[in-house]
Every structure is written in C-alpha cells, then in structure tokens.
Amino acid sequence: MLKLRITKHFPSVYMVSNPLPAVRSPRRQVPAARDLAPKTHDAQSAAAEVLVVLPQVMDAMRLAMRSQLDGPLTVPQFRGLNYIDRHPGSSVSALAGFLGVTLATASAMAHRLVLAGHLQARGSLNDRRRTELQLCASGKALLERMRSRTQSDLARALQDCTPTQLSALVQGLGVLSAAFPRLESPGVKSL
C-alpha cells in the first residue's frame, strides 16, 4: 500500500512513499556564519559554485510551482504565461522561440489560454500580421497566487538560516543580478 506524505521543505509537494516505518533523516546542516567569512574566489571557482547550487534551487522552485498547477493548465502553458508576464506585447513567434516549439504549437497554446481567460491576443498597431499577447487579470492573479505559494515554500526551506546567512544570500543574489541583467528576447522591443 502506498502512502502520501508531505515533504519537510515543500509542504505543497506530495510524494509517494513505501509503507515502511518513517526514518528521520539527520537535520540539514546550514553553514555557520564563520563559514560565510569572505573567501578569495576567482571567476572560475565562483562560476563552478553557481553551476552546482542554482540547479538545486531551480529544481526546488519547479517542484513547488508544478505542485500548484491545477485544472487544465499545463507546464508549458504556465511557462508561457510567465514569459508573457515578463515580456508583455510579445508575439506568438517570440513565445514559440522561448518555449522551443513550432509557431503552430505556440499559436494553439496561446489560443487555449485566450479561451481560458488568462491571455489577451490583439493585433499590433504597427504590423497587421503580428499578434501581441498580454496577460488578462485572471492570468495575473494565477501567476501571483503561484509565486506567493512558492515564495512561502522557499521561505520554509530557508527558515533554519541565521539573519547573517540570509543577508549574505541576498547580497550574493544582488551580485548575480548585476552580473546577469535580464536580456530581451528576440522579437521583443523595450518599452
């Protein structure tokens, strides 16, 4: 018989487990503040750390967000809504490029999101052959709800960190943000 249990760090993620007695894993070790003391790193060693840590964080975020997908919304549709939120006025072609699908697939997906009331498609004022995509109020509300729940899941995962560790984390994220500014996608013009 299989049981459902809620994972420690991401309560909204349900996992299937065997009916064996629960064995507590040792408490996750959070680095001590002294371990966060400034160390000398070059760009290569810092990049190596980014390659190790960011995929773990992205996996946790994906699990938390996917666990919230309800109803007929698929993961590609969710990704499409996120893309349009970050790039309002994008074309169906830009959406297809982002998702790595054909124009026909992106067009059909956008049409389903329009029918669901999450997306609005309108003809461009500058090019009659271009369709621009915008989120509707329900699409924005859906994304906000999912982001809020995911933020809560991430906060639970970070709850054992000290204020000093959390400050160091936020400072490090600021460094990453400055090093990797958001790039415009092809076909999306600055506002």
Coordinates of C-alpha atoms in Angstrom, one line a residue:
M1 CA 0.0 0.0 0.0
L2 CA 1.3 3.4 -0.9
K3 CA 1.0 6.5 1.4
L4 CA 1.1 10.2 0.6
R5 CA 3.4 12.3 2.8
I6 CA 4.2 16.0 2.8
T7 CA 7.9 16.7 2.4
K8 CA 9.6 18.8 5.0
H9 CA 10.7 21.8 3.0
F10 CA 8.0 21.9 0.4
P11 CA 4.7 21.0 2.0
S12 CA 2.7 21.6 -1.1
V13 CA 4.7 18.9 -2.9
Y14 CA 3.2 15.5 -2.4
M15 CA 5.5 12.4 -2.7
V16 CA 4.6 8.7 -2.8
S17 CA 6.5 6.6 -0.3
N18 CA 6.6 3.0 0.7
P19 CA 4.7 2.0 3.9
L20 CA 7.9 1.3 5.7
P21 CA 8.4 3.0 9.1
A22 CA 9.4 6.6 8.8
V23 CA 13.1 7.2 9.4
R24 CA 14.1 10.7 10.2
S25 CA 16.9 12.0 8.2
P26 CA 19.6 14.0 10.0
R27 CA 18.8 17.7 10.2
R28 CA 20.1 19.6 7.2
Q29 CA 23.2 21.4 8.1
V30 CA 23.2 25.1 7.4
P31 CA 26.6 26.6 7.1
A32 CA 27.7 28.5 10.2
A33 CA 28.3 32.3 10.0
R34 CA 32.0 31.7 10.2
D35 CA 31.8 29.5 7.1
L36 CA 30.4 32.6 5.3
A37 CA 33.5 34.6 6.1
P38 CA 35.0 36.2 3.0
K39 CA 37.0 33.8 0.9
T40 CA 39.0 34.6 -2.1
H41 CA 37.5 33.2 -5.2
D42 CA 38.2 33.8 -8.8
A43 CA 35.5 34.0 -11.5
Q44 CA 36.1 30.3 -12.5
S45 CA 35.5 29.0 -8.9
A46 CA 32.5 31.3 -8.4
A47 CA 31.0 30.1 -11.7
A48 CA 31.6 26.5 -10.6
E49 CA 29.6 27.1 -7.4
V50 CA 26.8 28.8 -9.4
L51 CA 26.6 25.7 -11.6
V52 CA 26.2 23.5 -8.6
V53 CA 23.8 25.5 -6.5
L54 CA 21.5 27.2 -8.9
P55 CA 20.1 24.0 -10.5
Q56 CA 19.2 22.7 -7.0
V57 CA 17.3 25.9 -6.2
M58 CA 15.6 25.9 -9.7
D59 CA 14.6 22.2 -9.1
A60 CA 13.0 23.2 -5.8
M61 CA 11.2 26.1 -7.4
R62 CA 9.9 24.0 -10.3
L63 CA 8.6 21.3 -7.9
A64 CA 6.9 23.9 -5.8
M65 CA 5.3 25.6 -8.8
R66 CA 4.3 22.4 -10.6
S67 CA 2.6 21.1 -7.4
Q68 CA 0.3 24.1 -7.7
L69 CA -0.8 23.5 -11.3
D70 CA -4.4 22.7 -11.1
G71 CA -7.1 22.1 -13.6
P72 CA -6.3 22.2 -17.3
L73 CA -3.2 24.4 -17.1
T74 CA -0.1 22.5 -18.3
V75 CA 3.5 23.2 -17.5
P76 CA 4.2 24.7 -21.0
Q77 CA 1.1 27.0 -20.6
F78 CA 2.4 28.1 -17.2
R79 CA 5.8 28.8 -18.7
G80 CA 4.1 30.7 -21.5
L81 CA 2.1 32.8 -19.0
N82 CA 5.3 33.6 -17.1
Y83 CA 7.1 34.6 -20.4
I84 CA 4.2 36.9 -21.4
D85 CA 4.2 38.4 -17.9
R86 CA 7.9 39.3 -18.2
H87 CA 7.6 40.4 -21.9
P88 CA 4.1 42.0 -22.4
G89 CA 3.3 42.6 -26.0
S90 CA 5.4 39.6 -27.2
S91 CA 4.4 38.0 -30.5
V92 CA 3.4 34.4 -30.8
S93 CA 6.7 33.8 -32.7
A94 CA 8.7 35.1 -29.7
L95 CA 6.6 32.8 -27.4
A96 CA 7.4 29.8 -29.7
G97 CA 11.1 30.7 -29.6
F98 CA 11.1 30.9 -25.8
L99 CA 9.3 27.5 -25.5
G100 CA 11.3 25.8 -28.2
V101 CA 8.1 24.8 -30.1
T102 CA 6.8 25.4 -33.6
L103 CA 4.8 28.5 -34.4
A104 CA 1.7 26.4 -34.9
T105 CA 2.1 24.8 -31.4
A106 CA 2.6 28.2 -29.7
S107 CA -0.4 29.6 -31.6
A108 CA -2.6 26.8 -30.5
M109 CA -1.4 27.1 -26.9
A110 CA -2.0 30.9 -26.9
H111 CA -5.5 30.3 -28.3
R112 CA -6.3 27.9 -25.5
L113 CA -5.0 30.5 -22.9
V114 CA -7.2 33.1 -24.5
L115 CA -10.2 30.8 -24.3
A116 CA -9.4 30.1 -20.6
G117 CA -9.4 33.9 -20.0
H118 CA -5.8 34.1 -18.9
L119 CA -4.4 35.8 -22.0
Q120 CA -5.5 38.5 -24.5
A121 CA -4.3 38.5 -28.1
R122 CA -4.6 41.6 -30.1
G123 CA -3.4 42.8 -33.5
S124 CA -0.3 45.0 -33.5
L125 CA -0.9 48.7 -34.3
N126 CA 2.4 48.7 -36.3
D127 CA 2.2 45.4 -38.2
R128 CA -1.2 43.9 -39.1
R129 CA 0.4 40.5 -39.4
R130 CA 1.7 40.4 -35.8
T131 CA -0.4 39.4 -32.8
E132 CA 0.6 40.8 -29.5
L133 CA 0.0 38.8 -26.3
Q134 CA -0.9 40.3 -22.9
L135 CA -2.0 38.7 -19.6
C136 CA -5.6 39.2 -18.5
A137 CA -6.5 39.8 -14.9
S138 CA -7.1 36.1 -14.3
G139 CA -3.7 35.2 -15.7
K140 CA -2.0 37.8 -13.5
A141 CA -3.9 36.5 -10.4
L142 CA -3.0 32.9 -11.2
L143 CA 0.7 33.7 -11.5
E144 CA 0.7 35.9 -8.4
R145 CA -1.0 33.1 -6.4
M146 CA 1.5 30.5 -7.6
R147 CA 4.5 32.8 -6.9
S148 CA 3.3 33.6 -3.4
R149 CA 2.9 30.0 -2.5
T150 CA 6.3 29.2 -4.0
Q151 CA 7.9 32.0 -2.0
S152 CA 6.3 30.5 1.1
D153 CA 7.8 27.1 0.3
L154 CA 11.2 28.7 -0.3
A155 CA 11.0 30.6 3.0
R156 CA 10.3 27.4 4.8
A157 CA 13.4 25.9 3.3
L158 CA 15.5 28.9 4.5
Q159 CA 14.0 29.1 8.0
D160 CA 16.9 27.5 9.7
C161 CA 19.3 30.1 8.4
T162 CA 20.5 32.9 10.6
P163 CA 19.9 36.6 9.8
T164 CA 23.6 36.9 8.9
Q165 CA 23.3 34.0 6.4
L166 CA 20.1 35.4 4.9
S167 CA 21.8 38.8 4.5
A168 CA 24.8 37.1 2.8
L169 CA 22.4 35.2 0.5
V170 CA 20.5 38.4 -0.5
Q171 CA 23.8 40.2 -1.2
G172 CA 25.0 37.3 -3.3
L173 CA 21.8 37.3 -5.3
G174 CA 22.4 41.1 -5.9
V175 CA 25.8 40.3 -7.3
L176 CA 24.2 37.7 -9.6
S177 CA 21.5 40.0 -10.7
A178 CA 24.1 42.7 -11.6
A179 CA 26.3 40.2 -13.5
F180 CA 23.4 38.7 -15.4
P181 CA 21.0 41.5 -16.4
R182 CA 17.7 40.4 -17.9
L183 CA 18.2 40.2 -21.6
E184 CA 15.4 41.0 -24.1
S185 CA 14.1 38.1 -26.1
P186 CA 14.2 38.1 -29.9
G187 CA 11.2 40.0 -31.3
V188 CA 10.6 41.9 -28.0
K189 CA 11.3 45.6 -28.0
S190 CA 12.0 47.7 -25.0
L191 CA 9.1 49.7 -23.7

